[in-house]
């Protein structure tokens, strides 16, 4: 039993334990100390005005600014190592949700507008959103985000695991590996998910309908055959999707045996198979819904013809087609699990609005100026960069962008784990006005507000912790009272 006065100290100890997991990632102690400072600042971030917000929120000395900037481009750590140890920390500290003996991973793409003219990876992108306030085309970065489902029925969180640049880096990849083929966004997403699945084991990946493609399934099949971990995919198909019946066992006459049978237009099954639909009640998106569904296994994919499980769903006046590579998954479980996919959209929103993960400003003088009139077939401006020194500077800028995103991911994950573990113990009305009463487990924004008001008191009451000593070392000191903590 944790008494009220004890769990306050336990919270700062919990943060310190998570940050200590990353010590082996850094070859120098100074780099690890800056890592602790930046992640802690992201937990409290009150504005999104670049790295200077770290100095303001933690009351650091002004001369730490250059060191903060240098950390993002330092060679004493690697992004892959950070991702690996963060996945280990999530597996250790977070209440992960499992079904069919699989961890539930969630993946999706996210685009961020950037007007910087000397920032690598910026390209013209198309906005698929139906929001009328967003332009159809804009210049920015294309990321692939991956998270893991944690929590219970009272509160679900998609704890982010990684966010990597997935587009606009083709010339840079040719610099690092000249003989490597450039992978598409969907293939990169499958690779990132499989790398993440190596830590918890067998996993189920929830994806949007954009990722139902032959390259994605082919890559997943290849990784499952060559690796020791198995990754299944649960996604959504377009209504105009077509599949095929199984190939007949015997073919009359001469010739090659067929790989597929008759073509099946799935949209037509909503009418032709109406008597075969079953009814049930499920909790979807927090509400009880009456659903009608029909399950069938068919072949899909031009020249691939892989057997998949299709579930046709009708509820609330809408029609959807769900697809899974797991042929033994129950239809109702497919419907319920896919309803959790939207949690990653909530995580992206909190990364933008709370921790400011997408508010980075890293660029390089060696980068050619952004050509807004670049047409298809024209040579990329980066192809003219031949000097090794200039290439290293551009690659370092890309690493700085992804490092900033990764540190924001770690901070957001810590906030979510704090909410799951201690959120029910907080009395929100004492420190934050909310017009609508919140749920039992508080949100990431509420947890950030609580930490802003109390984390320095937690540190003052726990001077022995590493996080306290590291931040105190970087803070301003009073000339008169050097033994006091002035903040």
Coordinates of C-alpha atoms in Angstrom, one line a residue:
X1 CA 0.0 0.0 0.0
X2 CA 1.4 3.4 -1.0
X3 CA 0.3 6.3 1.3
X4 CA -0.5 9.7 -0.1
X5 CA 2.8 11.2 1.1
X6 CA 4.8 8.4 -0.3
X7 CA 3.6 8.1 -3.9
X8 CA 4.7 11.7 -4.6
X9 CA 8.3 10.7 -4.0
X10 CA 7.7 7.4 -5.9
X11 CA 6.8 9.4 -9.0
X12 CA 10.2 11.1 -9.2
X13 CA 11.9 7.9 -8.5
X14 CA 10.0 6.2 -11.3
X15 CA 11.2 8.9 -13.8
X16 CA 14.8 8.5 -12.5
X17 CA 14.6 4.7 -13.0
X18 CA 13.4 5.0 -16.6
X19 CA 16.1 7.5 -17.5
X20 CA 18.8 5.3 -15.9
X21 CA 18.0 2.6 -18.4
X22 CA 19.6 4.7 -21.1
X23 CA 23.1 4.9 -19.5
X24 CA 24.6 2.2 -21.7
X25 CA 23.5 4.1 -24.9
X26 CA 26.1 6.9 -24.3
X27 CA 29.9 6.5 -24.6
X28 CA 30.4 9.6 -22.5
X29 CA 28.9 10.6 -19.2
X30 CA 28.4 14.2 -20.2
X31 CA 26.2 13.1 -23.1
X32 CA 24.0 11.1 -20.8
X33 CA 23.6 14.1 -18.5
X34 CA 22.5 16.3 -21.3
X35 CA 20.0 13.5 -22.4
X36 CA 18.5 13.6 -18.9
X37 CA 18.3 17.4 -18.9
X38 CA 16.5 17.5 -22.3
X39 CA 14.0 14.7 -21.6
X40 CA 13.1 16.3 -18.3
X41 CA 12.6 19.6 -19.9
X42 CA 10.3 18.0 -22.5
X43 CA 8.2 16.6 -19.6
X44 CA 7.6 20.2 -18.4
X45 CA 7.7 22.1 -21.7
X46 CA 5.6 25.3 -21.5
X47 CA 6.4 26.7 -25.0
X48 CA 7.7 25.4 -28.3
X49 CA 10.3 28.0 -29.2
X50 CA 13.2 25.7 -29.9
X51 CA 16.0 24.5 -27.6
X52 CA 15.8 27.7 -25.6
X53 CA 12.6 26.4 -24.0
X54 CA 14.8 23.8 -22.2
X55 CA 16.8 26.5 -20.6
X56 CA 13.8 28.5 -19.5
X57 CA 11.7 25.6 -18.1
X58 CA 14.6 24.2 -16.1
X59 CA 16.2 27.6 -15.2
X60 CA 19.6 26.5 -16.7
X61 CA 22.6 28.8 -17.1
X62 CA 22.7 30.7 -20.4
X63 CA 26.1 29.2 -21.3
X64 CA 24.5 25.8 -21.7
X65 CA 22.8 26.7 -25.0
X66 CA 25.7 25.7 -27.2
X67 CA 26.2 22.4 -25.4
X68 CA 22.5 21.6 -25.8
X69 CA 22.7 22.2 -29.6
X70 CA 25.9 20.1 -29.8
X71 CA 24.2 17.1 -28.1
X72 CA 21.8 16.6 -31.0
X73 CA 24.7 16.2 -33.5
X74 CA 27.1 14.4 -31.1
X75 CA 28.8 11.1 -32.0
X76 CA 28.6 9.7 -28.5
X77 CA 25.2 8.1 -29.1
X78 CA 23.2 6.4 -31.9
X79 CA 19.6 6.7 -32.7
X80 CA 19.2 2.9 -33.1
X81 CA 20.6 2.3 -29.6
X82 CA 18.1 4.9 -28.1
X83 CA 15.2 3.1 -29.8
X84 CA 16.3 -0.3 -28.6
X85 CA 16.7 0.7 -25.0
X86 CA 13.5 2.7 -25.1
X87 CA 11.6 -0.4 -26.2
X88 CA 13.2 -2.3 -23.4
X89 CA 12.1 0.3 -20.9
X90 CA 8.5 0.3 -22.2
X91 CA 8.4 -3.5 -21.9
X92 CA 9.7 -3.3 -18.4
X93 CA 7.6 -0.4 -17.0
X94 CA 4.4 -0.1 -19.1
X95 CA 1.3 -2.4 -18.7
X96 CA 1.3 -3.6 -22.3
X97 CA -1.9 -5.1 -23.7
X98 CA -1.6 -8.6 -25.3
X99 CA -4.1 -10.7 -27.3
X100 CA -3.5 -14.0 -29.1
X101 CA -0.1 -14.0 -27.2
X102 CA 0.9 -11.0 -29.3
X103 CA 1.8 -7.4 -28.3
X104 CA -0.4 -4.9 -30.1
X105 CA 1.7 -2.5 -32.2
X106 CA 0.2 0.5 -34.0
X107 CA 1.8 2.3 -37.0
X108 CA 0.9 5.3 -39.2
X109 CA 2.4 8.1 -41.1
X110 CA 2.3 11.7 -40.1
X111 CA 3.2 14.8 -42.1
X112 CA 4.6 18.1 -40.7
X113 CA 4.8 21.3 -42.7
X114 CA 8.2 22.9 -42.8
X115 CA 9.1 26.1 -44.7
X116 CA 12.9 25.9 -44.0
X117 CA 14.9 26.3 -47.2
X118 CA 18.1 24.6 -46.0
X119 CA 16.5 21.7 -44.0
X120 CA 17.2 18.2 -45.4
X121 CA 14.3 15.9 -46.2
X122 CA 11.8 18.7 -47.0
X123 CA 9.7 18.0 -50.1
X124 CA 6.3 18.7 -51.6
X125 CA 3.6 16.5 -50.0
X126 CA 0.0 15.8 -50.6
X127 CA -2.5 16.1 -47.8
X128 CA -5.1 13.4 -47.7
X129 CA -7.0 14.9 -44.8
X130 CA -10.6 16.0 -45.4
X131 CA -10.2 19.1 -43.2
X132 CA -10.9 22.1 -45.3
X133 CA -8.5 24.3 -43.2
X134 CA -5.5 22.3 -44.6
X135 CA -4.0 22.8 -48.1
X136 CA -3.9 20.0 -50.6
X137 CA -0.2 20.4 -51.2
X138 CA 2.5 21.7 -48.9
X139 CA 6.3 21.4 -48.2
X140 CA 7.3 19.4 -45.2
X141 CA 8.6 16.2 -43.7
X142 CA 7.0 12.7 -43.9
X143 CA 7.4 10.6 -40.8
X144 CA 6.6 7.0 -40.0
X145 CA 5.4 6.6 -36.4
X146 CA 5.2 3.4 -34.4
X147 CA 3.6 2.8 -31.0
X148 CA 2.4 0.0 -28.7
X149 CA -1.0 -0.3 -27.0
X150 CA -1.0 -0.1 -23.2
X151 CA -3.6 0.3 -20.5
X152 CA -7.0 -1.2 -19.9
X153 CA -10.6 -0.6 -20.8
X154 CA -10.8 2.5 -18.6
X155 CA -7.9 4.2 -20.5
X156 CA -5.9 3.2 -23.5
X157 CA -2.6 4.8 -24.5
X158 CA -0.5 4.3 -27.6
X159 CA 2.9 4.7 -26.1
X160 CA 5.2 5.9 -29.0
X161 CA 8.2 3.8 -29.7
X162 CA 9.9 5.6 -32.6
X163 CA 9.2 8.3 -35.3
X164 CA 11.6 8.2 -38.2
X165 CA 11.8 10.2 -41.5
X166 CA 10.5 8.0 -44.3
X167 CA 10.6 10.2 -47.3
X168 CA 12.8 12.8 -49.0
X169 CA 16.1 11.1 -48.1
X170 CA 16.9 9.1 -51.2
X171 CA 20.2 10.9 -52.1
X172 CA 21.4 10.6 -48.5
X173 CA 20.8 6.9 -48.5
X174 CA 22.8 6.5 -51.6
X175 CA 25.7 8.3 -49.8
X176 CA 25.6 5.8 -47.0
X177 CA 24.9 2.6 -49.0
X178 CA 25.4 3.2 -52.8
X179 CA 24.3 -0.3 -53.7
X180 CA 21.1 -0.3 -51.5
X181 CA 17.6 0.1 -53.1
X182 CA 15.4 2.9 -51.8
X183 CA 12.5 1.5 -49.7
X184 CA 9.0 3.0 -49.8
X185 CA 7.2 4.4 -46.9
X186 CA 5.0 1.3 -46.4
X187 CA 8.1 -1.0 -46.5
X188 CA 9.9 1.1 -44.0
X189 CA 6.9 0.9 -41.7
X190 CA 6.9 -2.9 -41.8
X191 CA 10.7 -2.9 -41.1
X192 CA 10.4 -0.6 -38.2
X193 CA 7.6 -2.6 -36.7
X194 CA 9.5 -5.9 -37.1
X195 CA 12.6 -4.4 -35.4
X196 CA 10.3 -3.2 -32.5
X197 CA 8.7 -6.7 -32.3
X198 CA 12.1 -8.3 -31.6
X199 CA 12.0 -7.0 -28.0
X200 CA 8.5 -8.2 -26.8
X201 CA 8.2 -11.1 -29.2
X202 CA 5.3 -12.0 -31.5
X203 CA 3.2 -8.9 -32.3
X204 CA 0.1 -7.8 -34.2
X205 CA 0.5 -4.6 -36.2
X206 CA -2.5 -2.3 -36.7
X207 CA -2.3 -0.1 -39.8
X208 CA -4.5 2.2 -41.9
X209 CA -5.8 1.1 -45.3
X210 CA -3.0 3.0 -47.0
X211 CA -0.6 0.2 -46.0
X212 CA -2.5 -2.7 -47.5
X213 CA -0.2 -3.3 -50.5
X214 CA 1.7 -6.0 -52.1
X215 CA 5.2 -4.6 -51.1
X216 CA 4.1 -4.4 -47.5
X217 CA 2.8 -8.0 -47.3
X218 CA 5.8 -9.3 -49.3
X219 CA 8.2 -7.5 -46.8
X220 CA 6.3 -8.9 -43.8
X221 CA 6.4 -12.5 -45.3
X222 CA 10.2 -12.2 -46.0
X223 CA 10.9 -10.9 -42.4
X224 CA 8.8 -13.6 -40.8
X225 CA 10.5 -16.4 -42.8
X226 CA 14.1 -15.1 -42.1
X227 CA 13.6 -13.9 -38.5
X228 CA 12.7 -15.5 -35.2
X229 CA 9.8 -13.2 -34.4
X230 CA 6.4 -13.4 -36.1
X231 CA 4.5 -10.2 -37.1
X232 CA 0.9 -10.3 -38.2
X233 CA -0.9 -7.4 -39.8
X234 CA -4.5 -6.1 -39.2
X235 CA -5.5 -3.3 -41.5
X236 CA -8.4 -2.0 -43.6
X237 CA -9.3 -2.4 -47.3
X238 CA -10.9 0.1 -49.6
X239 CA -14.5 -0.6 -50.6
X240 CA -13.5 -1.1 -54.2
X241 CA -11.1 -3.8 -53.2
X242 CA -11.2 -7.1 -55.1
X243 CA -10.0 -10.5 -54.1
X244 CA -10.0 -14.0 -55.5
X245 CA -11.3 -17.4 -54.6
X246 CA -9.0 -20.3 -54.1
X247 CA -7.6 -21.9 -57.3
X248 CA -9.3 -25.1 -58.4
X249 CA -7.5 -28.2 -57.5
X250 CA -7.8 -29.7 -60.9
X251 CA -7.5 -27.8 -64.3
X252 CA -9.0 -29.4 -67.4
X253 CA -6.7 -29.6 -70.3
X254 CA -3.1 -28.7 -70.7
X255 CA -1.2 -25.7 -69.4
X256 CA 0.0 -24.2 -66.2
X257 CA -2.2 -24.6 -63.1
X258 CA -4.0 -21.4 -62.1
X259 CA -2.9 -19.5 -59.0
X260 CA -6.3 -18.0 -58.3
X261 CA -10.0 -18.6 -58.8
X262 CA -12.9 -16.3 -59.7
X263 CA -12.6 -12.6 -58.9
X264 CA -14.7 -11.4 -55.9
X265 CA -15.7 -7.8 -55.6
X266 CA -15.9 -7.3 -51.9
X267 CA -18.3 -4.4 -52.1
X268 CA -20.9 -6.6 -53.8
X269 CA -20.8 -9.0 -50.9
X270 CA -22.6 -6.5 -48.7
X271 CA -25.7 -7.2 -50.8
X272 CA -25.2 -10.7 -52.1
X273 CA -24.3 -12.2 -48.7
X274 CA -26.8 -10.3 -46.5
X275 CA -28.4 -13.6 -45.2
X276 CA -25.0 -14.7 -44.0
X277 CA -24.2 -11.6 -41.9
X278 CA -24.2 -12.1 -38.1
X279 CA -25.2 -9.5 -35.4
X280 CA -23.5 -8.7 -32.2
X281 CA -22.9 -5.8 -29.7
X282 CA -19.4 -4.4 -29.2
X283 CA -17.8 -1.5 -27.4
X284 CA -16.2 0.6 -30.1
X285 CA -14.6 4.0 -29.5
X286 CA -16.1 4.1 -26.0
X287 CA -19.7 3.4 -27.0
X288 CA -21.8 0.3 -27.4
X289 CA -22.5 -0.4 -31.1
X290 CA -24.7 -2.9 -32.8
X291 CA -22.6 -4.4 -35.6
X292 CA -23.3 -6.8 -38.4
X293 CA -20.4 -8.8 -39.9
X294 CA -19.5 -11.5 -42.4
X295 CA -16.1 -13.3 -42.4
X296 CA -14.5 -15.0 -45.5
X297 CA -11.0 -16.1 -46.4
X298 CA -9.9 -15.1 -49.9
X299 CA -6.7 -14.6 -52.0
X300 CA -5.5 -11.0 -52.4
X301 CA -2.7 -9.2 -54.2
X302 CA -1.7 -9.1 -57.9
X303 CA 0.9 -11.8 -58.5
X304 CA 1.1 -12.4 -54.7
X305 CA -2.3 -14.2 -54.2
X306 CA -1.8 -14.5 -50.4
X307 CA -4.7 -15.9 -48.4
X308 CA -6.1 -13.3 -46.0
X309 CA -9.1 -13.1 -43.7
X310 CA -11.7 -10.4 -44.7
X311 CA -14.4 -9.2 -42.3
X312 CA -17.2 -7.1 -43.8
X313 CA -18.6 -4.8 -41.1
X314 CA -21.8 -2.7 -40.9
X315 CA -22.4 -0.4 -38.0
X316 CA -23.8 3.1 -37.5
X317 CA -24.7 3.4 -41.2
X318 CA -21.1 2.8 -42.3
X319 CA -19.5 -0.1 -44.2
X320 CA -15.9 -1.2 -43.7
X321 CA -13.7 -4.1 -44.8
X322 CA -11.1 -5.3 -42.3
X323 CA -8.1 -7.6 -43.4
X324 CA -5.8 -9.7 -41.3
X325 CA -2.9 -12.0 -42.2
X326 CA -3.9 -14.2 -39.2
X327 CA -6.4 -16.6 -40.6
X328 CA -7.5 -17.9 -37.2
X329 CA -8.4 -14.5 -35.7
X330 CA -12.0 -14.2 -34.6
X331 CA -14.1 -11.6 -36.6
X332 CA -15.3 -9.8 -33.4
X333 CA -11.7 -9.5 -32.1
X334 CA -10.6 -8.0 -35.4
X335 CA -13.3 -5.4 -35.2
X336 CA -12.6 -4.5 -31.6
X337 CA -8.8 -4.5 -32.0
X338 CA -8.9 -2.3 -35.1
X339 CA -10.9 0.3 -33.1
X340 CA -7.8 0.9 -31.0
X341 CA -5.8 2.1 -34.1
X342 CA -7.0 5.7 -33.7
X343 CA -5.0 5.9 -30.4
X344 CA -1.9 6.7 -32.4
X345 CA -3.6 9.7 -33.9
X346 CA -4.2 10.9 -30.3
X347 CA -0.5 10.4 -29.6
X348 CA 0.5 12.4 -32.7
X349 CA -1.7 15.2 -31.5
X350 CA -0.2 15.3 -28.0
X351 CA 3.3 15.2 -29.5
X352 CA 2.5 18.3 -31.5
X353 CA 0.5 20.2 -28.8
X354 CA 2.2 19.2 -25.5
X355 CA 5.8 18.1 -25.9
X356 CA 6.4 20.1 -29.1
X357 CA 8.1 17.1 -30.8
X358 CA 7.6 18.6 -34.3
X359 CA 8.9 22.0 -33.3
X360 CA 12.5 21.5 -34.5
X361 CA 14.6 24.0 -36.4
X362 CA 17.7 22.0 -37.5
X363 CA 19.3 22.9 -40.8
X364 CA 22.7 23.1 -42.5
X365 CA 24.5 25.7 -44.6
X366 CA 25.8 22.8 -46.8
X367 CA 22.2 22.0 -47.8
X368 CA 21.2 23.4 -51.3
X369 CA 18.4 25.9 -51.2
X370 CA 14.9 24.3 -51.4
X371 CA 13.7 24.3 -55.0
X372 CA 9.9 24.9 -54.9
X373 CA 9.6 24.3 -58.6
X374 CA 11.3 21.0 -58.8
X375 CA 9.4 18.7 -61.2
X376 CA 9.3 15.0 -61.5
X377 CA 12.3 13.6 -63.4
X378 CA 14.6 16.5 -62.6
X379 CA 17.8 15.8 -60.7
X380 CA 17.6 16.2 -56.9
X381 CA 19.7 19.2 -55.7
X382 CA 21.5 16.9 -53.2
X383 CA 23.0 15.0 -56.1
X384 CA 25.3 17.9 -56.8
X385 CA 26.9 17.6 -53.3
X386 CA 30.2 15.7 -53.7
X387 CA 32.4 16.9 -50.9
X388 CA 32.5 14.5 -48.0
X389 CA 32.5 17.3 -45.4
X390 CA 29.3 18.8 -46.7
X391 CA 27.6 15.4 -46.8
X392 CA 28.5 14.8 -43.2
X393 CA 27.0 18.1 -42.2
X394 CA 23.7 17.3 -44.0
X395 CA 23.6 13.8 -42.5
X396 CA 24.2 15.3 -39.0
X397 CA 21.2 17.6 -39.5
X398 CA 19.0 14.7 -40.3
X399 CA 20.2 12.9 -37.2
X400 CA 19.5 16.0 -35.1
X401 CA 15.9 16.0 -36.4
X402 CA 15.3 12.4 -35.7
X403 CA 17.0 12.7 -32.3
X404 CA 14.7 15.6 -31.3
X405 CA 11.7 13.5 -32.3
X406 CA 13.0 10.5 -30.3
X407 CA 13.6 12.5 -27.2
X408 CA 10.0 13.8 -27.5
X409 CA 8.8 10.3 -27.9
X410 CA 10.6 9.2 -24.7
X411 CA 9.1 12.2 -22.8
X412 CA 5.6 11.4 -24.1
X413 CA 5.9 7.8 -23.2
X414 CA 7.0 8.7 -19.6
X415 CA 4.0 11.0 -19.3
X416 CA 1.7 8.2 -20.4
X417 CA 3.2 5.6 -18.1
X418 CA 2.9 8.1 -15.2
X419 CA -0.7 8.6 -16.0
X420 CA -1.4 4.9 -16.0
X421 CA 0.4 4.3 -12.8
X422 CA -0.4 7.4 -10.7
X423 CA -3.1 9.2 -12.6
X424 CA -6.0 7.8 -10.5
X425 CA -4.3 9.3 -7.3
X426 CA -4.3 12.9 -8.6
X427 CA -7.0 15.3 -7.6
X428 CA -7.2 17.3 -10.8
X429 CA -9.4 20.1 -9.4
X430 CA -6.6 21.2 -7.0
X431 CA -4.2 22.2 -9.8
X432 CA -6.0 22.5 -13.1
X433 CA -9.4 23.8 -14.1
X434 CA -11.3 21.6 -16.4
X435 CA -14.9 22.4 -17.6
X436 CA -15.6 18.7 -18.4
X437 CA -14.7 16.2 -15.7
X438 CA -11.9 13.9 -16.8
X439 CA -11.7 10.1 -16.7
X440 CA -10.2 8.1 -13.9
X441 CA -6.8 8.2 -15.6
X442 CA -5.6 11.7 -16.4
X443 CA -4.4 12.8 -19.8
X444 CA -0.8 13.6 -20.8
X445 CA -1.5 17.4 -20.7
X446 CA -2.8 17.1 -17.1
X447 CA 0.2 15.1 -16.0
X448 CA 2.5 17.8 -17.6
X449 CA 0.7 20.5 -15.7
X450 CA 1.1 18.6 -12.4
X451 CA 4.8 18.1 -13.0
X452 CA 5.4 21.8 -13.8
X453 CA 4.0 22.7 -10.4
X454 CA 5.6 20.0 -8.3
X455 CA 8.7 18.4 -9.9
X456 CA 11.2 20.9 -8.4
X457 CA 9.7 20.2 -4.9
X458 CA 10.1 16.5 -5.6
X459 CA 13.7 17.0 -6.5
X460 CA 14.4 19.2 -3.5
X461 CA 13.0 16.4 -1.3
X462 CA 15.1 13.8 -3.1
X463 CA 18.6 15.3 -3.5
X464 CA 20.2 11.8 -3.7
X465 CA 18.6 11.0 -7.1
X466 CA 20.7 11.3 -10.2
X467 CA 18.1 13.4 -12.1
X468 CA 18.2 16.0 -9.2
X469 CA 22.0 16.2 -9.1
X470 CA 22.3 16.5 -12.9
X471 CA 19.8 19.3 -13.2
X472 CA 21.1 21.1 -10.2
X473 CA 24.6 21.1 -11.7
X474 CA 23.3 22.9 -14.9
X475 CA 21.2 25.5 -13.1
X476 CA 22.0 29.0 -12.0
X477 CA 23.6 29.4 -8.5
X478 CA 23.1 32.3 -6.2
X479 CA 26.4 34.0 -5.3
X480 CA 25.2 34.6 -1.8
X481 CA 23.4 31.3 -1.0
X482 CA 25.4 28.8 -3.0
X483 CA 24.2 25.9 -0.8
X484 CA 20.5 26.7 -1.6
X485 CA 18.7 25.5 -4.7
X486 CA 17.4 28.7 -6.4
X487 CA 14.9 28.2 -9.2

